[in-house]
Short mmCIF file of C-alpha atoms in Angstrom, two decimals:
data_model
loop_
_atom_site.label_atom_id
_atom_site.label_comp_id
_atom_site.label_asym_id
_atom_site.label_seq_id
_atom_site.Cartn_x
_atom_site.Cartn_y
_atom_site.Cartn_z
CA PHE A 1 -72.38 -13.69 -51.36
CA ALA A 2 -68.94 -13.33 -52.27
CA GLU A 3 -69.62 -10.54 -54.51
CA GLU A 4 -71.66 -8.61 -52.13
CA THR A 5 -68.96 -9.11 -49.47
CA GLN A 6 -66.26 -7.78 -52.12
CA LEU A 7 -68.31 -4.66 -53.26
CA PHE A 8 -68.82 -3.82 -49.47
CA GLN A 9 -64.99 -4.08 -48.66
CA GLU A 10 -64.37 -1.49 -51.89
CA LEU A 11 -67.02 0.75 -50.56
CA VAL A 12 -65.42 0.86 -46.96
CA ASP A 13 -61.90 1.09 -48.64
CA ARG A 14 -62.88 4.15 -50.62
CA ALA A 15 -64.86 5.54 -47.88
CA THR A 16 -61.72 5.45 -45.61
CA PRO A 17 -59.79 8.60 -46.18
CA LYS A 18 -56.18 8.49 -47.83
CA LYS A 19 -53.52 11.15 -47.98
CA PRO A 20 -53.04 12.45 -51.06
CA ASN A 21 -49.69 12.27 -53.12
CA ILE A 22 -47.56 15.56 -53.08
CA VAL A 23 -46.04 16.03 -56.54
CA ARG A 24 -43.53 18.81 -56.83
CA GLU A 25 -43.80 20.85 -60.23
CA PRO A 26 -41.83 23.55 -61.73
CA PHE A 27 -42.47 27.04 -61.01
CA ALA A 28 -43.19 26.57 -57.28
CA TYR A 29 -46.29 24.41 -57.58
CA ALA A 30 -47.59 21.50 -55.58
CA SER A 31 -49.95 19.14 -57.15
CA TYR A 32 -52.14 17.07 -54.78
CA ASN A 33 -52.72 13.74 -56.19
CA CYS A 34 -55.67 11.09 -55.05
CA GLY A 35 -53.77 8.22 -53.19
CA GLU A 36 -56.16 5.96 -54.86
CA CYS A 37 -56.01 6.63 -58.76
CA ASP A 38 -53.41 9.36 -58.60
CA GLU A 39 -55.24 11.96 -60.44
CA PRO A 40 -54.85 15.46 -59.34
CA VAL A 41 -57.52 16.74 -56.72
CA LEU A 42 -55.62 19.89 -56.19
CA ARG A 43 -52.86 22.25 -57.10
CA SER A 44 -51.39 24.87 -55.05
CA TRP A 45 -48.16 27.11 -54.54
CA ALA A 46 -45.88 24.81 -52.89
CA GLY A 47 -45.42 25.66 -49.23
CA GLU A 48 -48.82 27.35 -48.96
CA ARG A 49 -51.72 25.22 -47.43
CA PRO A 50 -54.77 25.40 -49.92
CA ARG A 51 -57.89 26.85 -48.50
CA MET A 52 -60.56 24.81 -50.22
CA MET A 53 -59.76 21.24 -49.77
CA PRO A 54 -62.28 18.73 -51.77
CA LYS A 55 -63.22 15.98 -49.45
CA PHE A 56 -63.35 13.36 -52.16
CA CYS A 57 -61.60 12.72 -55.41
CA GLN A 58 -63.57 13.86 -58.36
CA TYR A 59 -62.36 10.98 -60.66
CA CYS A 60 -63.10 7.84 -58.09
CA GLY A 61 -64.96 9.20 -55.31
CA GLN A 62 -61.84 8.29 -52.74
CA ALA A 63 -62.12 10.23 -49.45
CA ILE A 64 -59.20 12.50 -48.94
CA ASP A 65 -57.27 13.01 -45.72
CA TRP A 66 -56.00 16.29 -45.42
CA GLY A 67 -54.77 16.15 -41.84
CA ASN A 68 -51.70 17.40 -40.64
CA ASP A 69 -49.30 14.35 -39.50
#
């Protein structure tokens, strides 16, 4: 029963959106990395809001929170 509970919690955590980590790169680029696995999910010009933003990380499946705070 403990394994099922742990698996369920992992699924809930993965479905709960996390903010991406913003990494500034040379030449005015910004890389948006997954808040869970830290793999890049998007790259754009720094200061420019990307038009198409993935809802999930392609590497680990973590939901991404692109909201403005």
